[in-house]
Coordinates of C-alpha atoms in Angstrom, one line a residue:
Chain A
M209 CA 19.9 76.0 -6.0
K210 CA 23.1 75.5 -8.1
Y211 CA 23.4 72.1 -6.6
I212 CA 19.9 71.1 -7.6
A213 CA 20.4 72.5 -11.1
K214 CA 23.5 70.4 -11.5
K215 CA 21.8 67.3 -10.2
L216 CA 18.9 67.9 -12.5
I217 CA 21.1 68.1 -15.6
T218 CA 22.8 64.9 -14.6
L219 CA 19.4 63.3 -14.1
I220 CA 18.2 64.3 -17.5
L221 CA 21.4 63.1 -19.1
T222 CA 21.1 59.8 -17.3
L223 CA 17.5 59.4 -18.4
F224 CA 18.5 60.1 -22.0
L225 CA 21.3 57.5 -21.8
I226 CA 18.9 55.0 -20.3
S227 CA 16.4 55.5 -23.1
V228 CA 19.1 55.1 -25.8
L229 CA 20.3 51.9 -24.1
V230 CA 16.8 50.4 -23.7
F231 CA 16.0 51.3 -27.3
L232 CA 19.3 49.8 -28.7
I233 CA 19.2 46.7 -26.6
F234 CA 15.8 45.7 -28.1
Q235 CA 17.1 46.4 -31.6
V236 CA 19.8 43.8 -31.4
I237 CA 17.6 41.0 -30.1
P238 CA 17.3 38.2 -32.7
G239 CA 13.8 37.7 -34.1
D240 CA 11.6 39.8 -36.3
P241 CA 8.7 41.7 -34.6
V242 CA 6.6 41.5 -37.7
L243 CA 6.9 37.8 -37.8
S244 CA 6.0 37.5 -34.1
I245 CA 2.8 39.5 -34.7
L246 CA 1.7 37.9 -38.0
G247 CA 3.2 34.4 -37.5
T248 CA 5.4 32.7 -40.0
E249 CA 2.7 31.9 -42.6
A250 CA 2.0 35.6 -43.5
T251 CA 2.2 36.7 -47.1
E252 CA 5.0 38.9 -48.4
E253 CA 2.7 41.9 -48.9
K254 CA 1.2 41.8 -45.4
I255 CA 4.7 41.6 -43.9
E256 CA 5.8 44.6 -46.0
S257 CA 2.8 46.7 -45.1
L258 CA 3.2 46.0 -41.4
R259 CA 6.9 46.9 -41.6
E260 CA 5.9 50.2 -43.1
E261 CA 3.1 50.7 -40.5
L262 CA 5.5 50.0 -37.6
G263 CA 8.1 52.3 -39.1
L264 CA 10.7 49.6 -39.3
N265 CA 12.0 50.8 -42.7
A266 CA 13.3 54.1 -41.3
S267 CA 16.9 54.6 -40.2
L268 CA 18.0 53.8 -36.6
P269 CA 18.1 57.4 -35.2
E270 CA 14.8 58.2 -36.9
R271 CA 13.3 55.2 -35.3
Y272 CA 14.7 56.1 -31.9
F273 CA 13.2 59.6 -32.0
D274 CA 9.9 58.1 -33.2
W275 CA 9.9 55.7 -30.3
L276 CA 11.0 58.4 -27.8
S277 CA 8.3 60.9 -28.9
G278 CA 5.8 58.0 -28.6
V279 CA 7.1 57.3 -25.1
M280 CA 6.7 60.9 -24.1
K281 CA 3.1 60.8 -25.3
G282 CA 2.5 57.6 -23.4
D283 CA 2.5 55.4 -26.5
L284 CA 4.7 52.4 -25.9
G285 CA 3.7 50.2 -28.8
R286 CA 1.6 47.1 -28.7
S287 CA 2.0 43.8 -27.0
Y288 CA 2.7 40.7 -29.1
R289 CA 0.8 38.5 -26.7
Y290 CA -2.3 40.3 -25.3
K291 CA -5.2 41.2 -27.6
E292 CA -7.5 44.1 -27.0
N293 CA -10.1 42.5 -29.2
L294 CA -10.1 40.1 -32.1
N295 CA -8.1 42.1 -34.6
E296 CA -6.2 44.5 -32.4
Q297 CA -3.2 43.9 -30.2
M298 CA -3.4 45.5 -26.7
A299 CA -1.5 48.8 -26.2
V300 CA 1.4 48.4 -23.8
S301 CA 0.4 51.6 -22.0
R302 CA -3.0 50.2 -21.2
L303 CA -1.6 46.9 -20.1
V304 CA 0.9 48.6 -17.8
A305 CA -1.7 51.1 -16.4
G306 CA -3.9 48.2 -15.4
K307 CA -1.1 46.6 -13.4
L308 CA 0.6 49.7 -12.0
P309 CA -1.7 50.4 -9.0
V310 CA -1.1 46.9 -7.5
T311 CA 2.7 47.4 -7.6
L312 CA 2.5 50.9 -6.2
T313 CA 0.2 49.8 -3.4
L314 CA 2.7 46.9 -2.6
A315 CA 5.7 49.3 -2.6
G316 CA 3.9 52.0 -0.7
M317 CA 2.7 49.6 2.0
S318 CA 6.1 48.0 2.3
L319 CA 7.8 51.4 2.7
L320 CA 5.2 52.3 5.4
F321 CA 6.0 49.1 7.2
I322 CA 9.7 49.7 7.0
I323 CA 9.4 53.2 8.5
V324 CA 6.9 52.2 11.2
L325 CA 8.7 49.1 12.3
S326 CA 12.4 49.8 11.8
I327 CA 12.5 53.2 13.6
P328 CA 11.2 52.0 17.0
I329 CA 13.2 48.8 16.8
G330 CA 16.3 50.7 15.8
I331 CA 15.9 53.2 18.8
L332 CA 15.3 50.3 21.2
W333 CA 18.3 48.5 19.8
G334 CA 20.6 51.4 19.8
G335 CA 19.5 52.7 23.2
T336 CA 19.5 49.4 25.1
K337 CA 22.0 48.6 27.7
H338 CA 21.0 44.9 27.8
K339 CA 23.5 42.6 26.1
W340 CA 20.9 39.9 25.6
L341 CA 18.5 42.2 23.8
D342 CA 21.3 43.3 21.5
A343 CA 22.3 39.7 20.8
L344 CA 18.7 38.6 20.2
L345 CA 18.0 41.4 17.8
N346 CA 21.3 40.7 16.0
V347 CA 20.4 37.1 15.4
L348 CA 16.9 38.0 14.2
A349 CA 18.3 40.6 11.8
Q350 CA 21.0 38.2 10.5
F351 CA 18.4 35.6 9.9
S352 CA 15.8 37.8 8.2
M353 CA 18.5 39.1 5.9
S354 CA 19.7 35.7 4.7
V355 CA 16.3 34.3 3.9
P356 CA 15.6 35.1 0.2
S357 CA 12.3 36.9 -0.4
F358 CA 10.6 34.1 -2.3
F359 CA 11.3 31.6 0.5
L360 CA 10.2 34.2 3.1
G361 CA 7.0 34.6 1.1
I362 CA 6.4 30.9 1.1
I363 CA 7.0 30.7 4.9
V364 CA 4.5 33.6 5.4
I365 CA 1.9 31.9 3.2
Y366 CA 2.3 28.6 5.1
F367 CA 2.3 30.1 8.6
F368 CA -0.2 33.0 8.3
G369 CA -2.3 31.6 5.5
L370 CA -2.5 27.9 6.0
I371 CA -1.9 27.4 9.7
M372 CA -3.2 30.6 11.3
K373 CA -5.7 31.2 8.5
W374 CA -5.4 35.0 8.7
F375 CA -5.7 35.3 4.9
T376 CA -6.5 33.0 2.0
P377 CA -3.5 32.3 -0.2
G378 CA -4.3 33.1 -3.8
G379 CA -7.4 34.9 -2.7
Y380 CA -6.5 38.2 -4.3
V381 CA -9.4 40.6 -5.0
S382 CA -9.1 43.6 -7.3
Y383 CA -9.2 47.0 -5.7
K384 CA -12.1 47.9 -8.0
E385 CA -14.3 45.2 -6.4
D386 CA -13.5 45.3 -2.8
F387 CA -11.0 47.9 -1.6
S388 CA -10.7 46.8 2.1
G389 CA -10.4 43.2 1.1
Y390 CA -7.7 44.3 -1.3
I391 CA -5.7 46.1 1.3
Q392 CA -6.1 43.2 3.7
Y393 CA -4.7 40.8 1.2
M394 CA -1.8 43.1 0.5
I395 CA -0.7 43.3 4.1
F396 CA 1.2 40.0 4.0
P397 CA 3.0 40.5 0.7
A398 CA 4.0 44.0 1.9
L399 CA 5.3 42.5 5.1
T400 CA 7.3 40.0 3.1
V401 CA 8.9 42.7 1.0
A402 CA 9.5 44.8 4.1
L403 CA 10.9 42.4 6.6
P404 CA 14.6 42.1 5.4
K405 CA 14.7 45.8 4.9
V406 CA 13.3 46.4 8.4
A407 CA 16.2 44.4 9.7
M408 CA 18.7 46.4 7.5
T409 CA 17.3 49.8 8.4
A410 CA 17.0 49.0 12.1
R411 CA 20.6 47.9 12.2
F412 CA 21.7 51.0 10.3
L413 CA 19.8 53.2 12.8
R414 CA 21.3 51.3 15.7
N415 CA 24.8 51.9 14.5
S416 CA 24.0 55.5 13.7
I417 CA 22.7 56.0 17.3
I418 CA 25.7 54.3 18.9
N419 CA 28.0 56.5 16.8
Q420 CA 26.2 59.6 18.0
L421 CA 26.2 58.5 21.7
N422 CA 30.0 58.8 21.6
A423 CA 29.9 62.4 20.4
D424 CA 31.0 65.3 22.6
Y425 CA 27.6 67.0 22.7
V426 CA 26.2 63.9 24.4
R427 CA 28.8 64.2 27.2
T428 CA 27.9 67.8 27.6
A429 CA 24.2 67.0 27.8
Y430 CA 24.9 64.4 30.5
S431 CA 27.1 66.7 32.5
K432 CA 24.3 69.3 32.4
G433 CA 22.1 66.7 34.2
A434 CA 20.1 65.4 31.3
G435 CA 18.8 61.8 31.7
R436 CA 19.4 59.0 29.3
T437 CA 15.9 59.1 27.7
R438 CA 16.2 62.9 27.3
V439 CA 19.6 62.6 25.6
L440 CA 18.5 59.8 23.4
F441 CA 15.2 61.4 22.1
L442 CA 16.0 65.1 22.2
H443 CA 19.7 65.2 21.3
V444 CA 20.8 62.0 19.6
L445 CA 17.9 61.0 17.6
K446 CA 17.7 64.1 15.4
N447 CA 21.3 63.6 14.3
A448 CA 21.1 59.9 14.1
M449 CA 18.1 60.0 11.7
I450 CA 19.9 62.0 9.0
P451 CA 21.8 59.1 7.4
V452 CA 18.8 56.8 7.9
V453 CA 16.7 59.0 5.6
T454 CA 19.1 58.5 2.8
F455 CA 19.3 54.8 3.6
I456 CA 15.6 54.4 3.3
G457 CA 15.7 56.2 -0.1
V458 CA 18.4 53.8 -1.3
I459 CA 16.2 50.9 -0.2
A460 CA 13.4 52.2 -2.5
A461 CA 15.2 50.5 -5.4
E462 CA 15.4 47.3 -3.4
I463 CA 11.7 47.5 -2.7
A464 CA 11.0 47.7 -6.4
A465 CA 13.2 44.6 -6.9
G466 CA 11.6 42.8 -4.0
S467 CA 8.1 43.5 -5.3
I468 CA 8.9 41.8 -8.6
V469 CA 9.6 38.5 -6.8
V470 CA 7.0 38.8 -4.1
E471 CA 4.2 39.5 -6.6
Q472 CA 5.1 36.1 -8.1
V473 CA 4.9 34.3 -4.8
F474 CA 1.5 35.8 -3.8
G475 CA 0.0 35.8 -7.2
L476 CA -0.5 39.5 -7.4
P477 CA -1.3 40.8 -10.9
G478 CA 1.3 43.6 -10.8
I479 CA 4.2 45.0 -12.9
G480 CA 6.6 42.4 -11.7
R481 CA 4.5 39.5 -12.7
L482 CA 3.8 41.1 -16.1
L483 CA 7.6 41.6 -16.5
V484 CA 8.4 38.0 -15.7
S485 CA 5.7 36.5 -17.9
S486 CA 6.6 38.8 -20.7
I487 CA 10.2 37.7 -20.5
S488 CA 9.3 34.0 -20.7
T489 CA 6.9 34.6 -23.6
R490 CA 9.3 37.0 -25.4
D491 CA 6.7 39.8 -25.5
Y492 CA 9.5 42.4 -26.2
P493 CA 7.4 45.6 -26.4
V494 CA 6.1 45.0 -22.9
V495 CA 9.6 44.1 -21.6
Q496 CA 11.1 47.2 -23.2
A497 CA 8.4 49.5 -21.7
L498 CA 8.8 48.0 -18.2
M499 CA 12.6 48.2 -18.3
L500 CA 12.4 51.9 -19.2
Y501 CA 9.8 52.6 -16.5
I502 CA 11.5 50.7 -13.7
V503 CA 15.0 51.9 -14.4
S504 CA 13.8 55.5 -14.8
A505 CA 11.8 55.3 -11.6
V506 CA 14.9 54.1 -9.7
V507 CA 17.1 56.9 -11.1
I508 CA 14.4 59.5 -10.2
V509 CA 14.1 58.2 -6.7
Y510 CA 17.9 58.5 -6.2
F511 CA 17.7 62.1 -7.5
L512 CA 15.0 62.9 -5.0
V513 CA 16.9 61.3 -2.2
D514 CA 20.0 63.4 -3.1
V515 CA 18.0 66.6 -3.0
L516 CA 16.2 65.7 0.2
Y517 CA 19.5 64.8 1.9
R518 CA 20.9 68.2 1.0
Y519 CA 17.8 69.8 2.4
I520 CA 17.8 68.1 5.8
D521 CA 21.6 68.3 6.2
P522 CA 22.9 71.6 4.8
R523 CA 26.4 70.6 5.8
V524 CA 26.6 68.3 2.8
E525 CA 28.8 69.7 0.1
E526 CA 28.8 68.1 -3.3
Chain B
M142 CA 38.8 44.2 26.1
A143 CA 35.9 45.0 23.9
E144 CA 38.1 44.7 20.9
K145 CA 39.2 41.3 22.0
R146 CA 35.7 40.2 22.4
T147 CA 34.6 41.2 18.9
K148 CA 37.7 39.5 17.5
V149 CA 36.7 36.2 19.2
K150 CA 33.1 36.6 17.9
K151 CA 34.3 37.3 14.4
N152 CA 36.5 34.2 14.6
I153 CA 33.5 32.1 15.4
Y154 CA 31.8 33.6 12.4
F155 CA 34.8 32.6 10.3
R156 CA 34.9 29.1 11.6
V157 CA 31.1 28.4 11.4
G158 CA 31.0 30.1 7.9
L159 CA 34.0 28.0 6.7
G160 CA 32.5 24.9 8.1
I161 CA 29.1 25.4 6.3
T162 CA 30.9 26.4 3.1
L163 CA 33.2 23.3 3.1
F164 CA 30.2 21.1 3.8
F165 CA 28.4 22.5 0.8
V166 CA 31.5 22.1 -1.4
V167 CA 31.6 18.4 -0.4
L168 CA 27.9 18.1 -1.2
M169 CA 28.4 19.8 -4.5
F170 CA 31.0 17.2 -5.6
V171 CA 29.0 14.4 -4.2
G172 CA 26.0 15.6 -6.2
L173 CA 28.0 15.6 -9.4
I174 CA 28.9 11.9 -9.2
Y175 CA 26.4 10.2 -6.9
T176 CA 22.8 10.6 -5.8
P177 CA 20.9 7.9 -3.9
Y178 CA 18.1 7.8 -6.5
D179 CA 17.9 9.0 -10.0
P180 CA 16.9 12.7 -9.5
N181 CA 14.5 12.6 -12.5
A182 CA 13.0 9.1 -12.0
M183 CA 9.3 9.4 -11.4
N184 CA 7.5 6.8 -9.3
S185 CA 3.7 7.3 -9.1
S186 CA 3.3 4.9 -6.2
E187 CA 5.6 7.0 -3.9
K188 CA 4.1 10.5 -4.3
F189 CA 4.4 12.9 -1.4
L190 CA 6.1 10.6 1.0
A191 CA 7.1 12.5 4.2
P192 CA 10.8 12.3 5.2
C193 CA 11.6 8.8 6.2
L194 CA 14.6 6.5 6.3
S195 CA 14.6 5.6 2.6
H196 CA 13.8 9.2 1.5
P197 CA 15.5 11.5 4.1
M198 CA 13.8 14.6 2.6
G199 CA 10.6 12.9 1.4
T200 CA 9.4 12.7 -2.2
D201 CA 7.7 15.2 -4.5
N202 CA 4.5 15.3 -6.6
F203 CA 6.1 12.9 -9.2
G204 CA 7.4 10.6 -6.5
R205 CA 11.0 11.8 -7.1
D206 CA 13.4 11.7 -4.2
I207 CA 13.8 15.2 -2.9
F208 CA 17.2 14.6 -1.3
S209 CA 18.7 13.5 -4.7
R210 CA 17.2 16.5 -6.3
V211 CA 18.5 18.9 -3.6
L212 CA 22.0 17.3 -4.1
K213 CA 21.8 17.9 -7.9
G214 CA 20.5 21.4 -7.2
I215 CA 23.4 22.2 -4.9
S216 CA 25.9 21.1 -7.6
M217 CA 24.1 23.1 -10.3
T218 CA 23.9 26.2 -8.1
G219 CA 27.5 25.7 -7.1
L220 CA 28.7 25.4 -10.7
V221 CA 26.7 28.5 -11.7
A222 CA 28.1 30.4 -8.8
V223 CA 31.7 29.4 -9.5
S224 CA 31.4 30.2 -13.2
T225 CA 29.8 33.6 -12.7
V226 CA 32.2 34.7 -10.1
A227 CA 35.1 33.5 -12.3
I228 CA 33.7 35.5 -15.3
G229 CA 32.8 38.6 -13.3
G230 CA 35.9 38.4 -11.1
T231 CA 38.4 38.1 -13.9
I232 CA 37.0 40.8 -16.2
G233 CA 36.2 43.1 -13.3
T234 CA 39.6 42.7 -11.8
I235 CA 41.3 43.5 -15.1
I236 CA 39.1 46.6 -15.7
G237 CA 39.6 47.8 -12.2
A238 CA 43.3 47.3 -12.2
L239 CA 43.8 49.1 -15.5
T240 CA 41.5 52.0 -14.8
G241 CA 42.7 52.4 -11.3
F242 CA 46.4 52.3 -12.3
Y243 CA 46.2 54.5 -15.4
G244 CA 43.3 56.9 -14.4
G245 CA 42.3 59.5 -17.0
I246 CA 39.2 60.0 -19.0
V247 CA 38.5 56.3 -19.7
D248 CA 38.6 55.7 -15.9
E249 CA 36.1 58.5 -15.5
I250 CA 33.6 57.1 -18.0
V251 CA 34.0 53.5 -16.9
M252 CA 33.4 54.5 -13.3
R253 CA 30.3 56.6 -14.1
I254 CA 28.8 53.6 -15.8
N255 CA 29.8 51.4 -12.8
D256 CA 28.2 53.8 -10.3
T257 CA 25.0 53.8 -12.2
L258 CA 24.9 50.0 -12.4
N259 CA 25.9 49.6 -8.8
G260 CA 22.8 51.5 -7.7
F261 CA 20.5 48.8 -9.1
P262 CA 19.4 45.7 -7.3
S263 CA 21.1 42.7 -8.8
I264 CA 17.9 40.8 -9.5
L265 CA 16.6 43.7 -11.6
L266 CA 19.8 43.8 -13.7
A267 CA 19.8 40.0 -14.0
L268 CA 16.2 40.2 -15.3
V269 CA 17.3 42.8 -17.9
I270 CA 20.1 40.6 -19.2
V271 CA 18.1 37.4 -19.1
S272 CA 15.2 39.1 -21.0
I273 CA 17.7 39.9 -23.8
L274 CA 19.5 36.5 -23.8
G275 CA 16.5 34.3 -23.0
P276 CA 16.2 31.8 -20.1
G277 CA 18.5 28.8 -19.7
K278 CA 21.6 27.5 -17.8
Y279 CA 24.3 29.2 -19.9
N280 CA 22.5 32.5 -20.3
V281 CA 22.0 32.7 -16.5
I282 CA 25.8 32.2 -16.1
L283 CA 26.5 34.8 -18.7
A284 CA 24.0 37.3 -17.2
L285 CA 25.2 37.0 -13.7
G286 CA 28.8 37.0 -14.9
I287 CA 28.3 40.3 -16.6
L288 CA 26.4 41.5 -13.6
F289 CA 29.3 41.0 -11.2
I290 CA 31.9 42.9 -13.3
P291 CA 31.1 46.4 -11.8
S292 CA 31.4 45.4 -8.2
F293 CA 34.8 43.7 -8.7
A294 CA 36.0 46.6 -10.9
R295 CA 35.0 49.2 -8.3
I296 CA 36.8 47.5 -5.4
V297 CA 39.9 46.5 -7.3
R298 CA 40.2 50.0 -8.8
S299 CA 40.2 51.7 -5.4
E300 CA 42.9 49.3 -4.2
Y301 CA 45.1 50.1 -7.2
I302 CA 44.6 53.9 -6.6
N303 CA 45.7 53.2 -3.0
Y304 CA 48.8 51.3 -4.0
K305 CA 50.0 53.0 -7.2
N306 CA 52.0 55.7 -5.5
R307 CA 53.6 53.6 -2.8
D308 CA 57.3 53.4 -2.4
F309 CA 57.6 49.7 -3.5
V310 CA 55.9 50.6 -6.8
K311 CA 58.4 53.5 -7.3
S312 CA 61.4 51.4 -6.6
A313 CA 60.1 48.6 -8.9
R314 CA 59.8 51.2 -11.6
L315 CA 63.3 52.5 -10.9
M316 CA 64.6 49.0 -11.4
G317 CA 63.1 49.0 -14.8
A318 CA 59.8 47.1 -14.4
G319 CA 57.2 47.8 -17.0
S320 CA 53.6 49.0 -16.1
L321 CA 52.0 45.6 -16.7
R322 CA 54.6 43.9 -14.6
I323 CA 54.0 46.3 -11.8
I324 CA 50.2 45.9 -12.1
F325 CA 50.1 42.1 -12.0
L326 CA 53.3 41.1 -10.2
H327 CA 53.9 43.8 -7.7
I328 CA 50.5 45.3 -6.8
F329 CA 48.2 42.4 -7.4
P330 CA 49.4 40.2 -4.5
N331 CA 48.6 43.0 -2.1
I332 CA 45.0 43.2 -3.0
L333 CA 44.3 39.5 -2.7
P334 CA 42.8 39.7 0.8
T335 CA 40.3 42.3 -0.4
L336 CA 39.6 40.3 -3.5
L337 CA 38.9 37.2 -1.3
V338 CA 36.2 39.1 0.6
T339 CA 34.7 40.3 -2.7
I340 CA 34.7 36.8 -4.1
T341 CA 32.8 35.4 -1.0
I342 CA 30.2 38.1 -1.3
G343 CA 30.0 37.4 -5.0
F344 CA 29.3 33.7 -4.3
N345 CA 26.6 34.8 -1.8
N346 CA 24.9 37.0 -4.4
A347 CA 25.3 34.4 -7.2
V348 CA 23.5 31.7 -5.2
L349 CA 20.7 34.1 -4.3
A350 CA 20.3 35.4 -7.9
E351 CA 20.4 32.0 -9.5
A352 CA 17.8 30.7 -7.0
G353 CA 15.6 33.8 -7.6
L354 CA 15.7 33.6 -11.4
S355 CA 15.0 29.9 -11.3
Y356 CA 12.1 30.4 -8.9
L357 CA 10.7 33.0 -11.4
G358 CA 10.9 30.3 -14.1
I359 CA 13.5 32.2 -16.2
G360 CA 16.6 30.7 -14.8
I361 CA 17.7 27.1 -15.0
Q362 CA 15.1 25.1 -17.0
P363 CA 13.7 21.6 -16.3
P364 CA 14.7 18.8 -16.4
D365 CA 17.9 20.3 -14.8
A366 CA 17.2 20.3 -11.0
S367 CA 17.5 23.7 -9.3
L368 CA 16.7 24.7 -5.8
G369 CA 14.8 27.8 -7.0
S370 CA 12.5 25.9 -9.4
M371 CA 11.9 23.2 -6.8
L372 CA 10.6 25.9 -4.4
S373 CA 8.2 27.2 -7.0
D374 CA 6.9 23.7 -7.8
A375 CA 6.6 23.0 -4.1
Q376 CA 4.4 26.1 -3.5
S377 CA 1.4 24.4 -5.1
Y378 CA 1.6 21.6 -2.6
L379 CA 2.4 23.6 0.5
F380 CA -0.5 22.4 2.5
S381 CA -0.2 18.7 1.8
A382 CA 3.6 18.5 1.6
P383 CA 5.3 21.4 3.4
W384 CA 8.6 19.5 3.6
Y385 CA 8.9 19.8 -0.2
A386 CA 9.3 23.6 0.2
V387 CA 11.2 23.5 3.4
M388 CA 14.0 21.3 2.2
P389 CA 15.2 23.3 -0.8
G390 CA 14.4 26.5 1.0
M391 CA 16.5 25.8 4.1
T392 CA 19.3 24.5 1.8
I393 CA 19.4 27.9 0.1
V394 CA 19.3 29.8 3.5
L395 CA 22.2 27.7 4.9
F396 CA 24.2 28.0 1.6
V397 CA 23.9 31.8 1.7
L398 CA 24.4 32.0 5.5
G399 CA 27.7 30.1 5.1
F400 CA 29.1 32.6 2.7
S401 CA 27.9 35.7 4.6
L402 CA 29.4 34.5 7.9
L403 CA 32.6 33.6 6.0
S404 CA 32.9 37.0 4.4
E405 CA 32.2 38.7 7.8
G406 CA 34.9 36.5 9.4
I407 CA 37.5 37.2 6.7
C408 CA 36.9 40.9 6.9
S409 CA 38.1 41.0 10.5
K410 CA 41.1 38.7 10.1

């Protein structure tokens, strides 16, 4: 309990620091938000009234707490680029809410693929006595880890989309229109995000298993007459999985990063694509909100992994 | 026996990695001074030529010679990688050396920040910095340079902590050497092997990050040729001209593979 409380305090402090940083960073960016909304030909009065409306005349700490309380209530300001209707800019929170499900589906499906694929491969790899299988898997893993995700995505599109015709590249359908079509289209982007991480996780599990196979309790189990399969699945696997759980947690951040790039490759209207297009059009309120979300999400995931690790392996001290 | 076998295997890694890397270094310098065609010259009568004798990698949607553009892209990526590793490596090494040697409260704070930054995938942090600075060649160098500071600082710091209480440091101090002299003249040569591995991994990450940012359209901007932006252009013509994507893509893969084999090879030496 004490451990969790301590971690929780660190988490809250980190989140606070992140919010201060994200706020400050976007204060020092050259360029006036008022001019970006109104354009350069606006009258002096209009500029002044919008400054007042946006609260830009207040002091820095005041503006920070204004912004933070807005963030807590889900109000993240308004986009410079997207319009809700003719005279109103779109709220960032609405913009993000529309894109979030796509990214969450992509990340969730990739995580599922990673777990489902890497564990059997890792067990096979760690448990095998065949040198050729070990070498083959090693080459495959090395290769899939050195292909950057955008090129991997292009290979997947070319091979599965254009040659095998298992899906139509660019044929994304919204989950609101056709849910099963949506899931079907997401399979290949999710595989693209997952593949390098499957290789990493499987290799990690393999090393973990081989480590455990040298332990004393394994020799004891063998001497009591247990077979190789029994030792592997009943004795070794339980212990070998412990570090892998943390590893998968750490990979969660990588999945977030992978999704940003892969969304671009497959033309998925998610958070990553919104972030990239907002950076190139300098739509700062959107960039600021997404930075805050993504970074906080990563920090929270790390916190959960820490707590979970403590729970499954009580030997962990500090 | 087993140990000998892995040693031989690692040695092969080292040789192959070194070979690929040297090959790319040569291509990088060649790309700086000579390309068979003008990489930006458009020729509407020669669009989408498949690889042939006069265009070994084919031509693109504007009839530009892909081989010339790949060469230019390699030199651009190489220059970005060298500059970013130089920036991140120098600043990171100095921070790591000072904090590791002196310790104390500053060390605590710097390392907390470092730990937090290290947890984040590099492309995400690069996006953050580029979003502040704006896209473009020099901003990419600056962004990636800043990005590499923590990893260098962390590794160099742990080496300094390891060395600062060794006997040779104590005897140097007894002979009247000042702290700075000890840090840079006595301890520094000892950490060079570790630093070398970090630098190779740094090159690896720099190539990947630059290609990723340029692919997303917020890295190196046209008309500068870049392997990443070539890939993103090629994606629209994947069906009719697959070689347009394969050539820059495989170049990136080989480039990265060279560095990662090299670093694995050096590790075991």
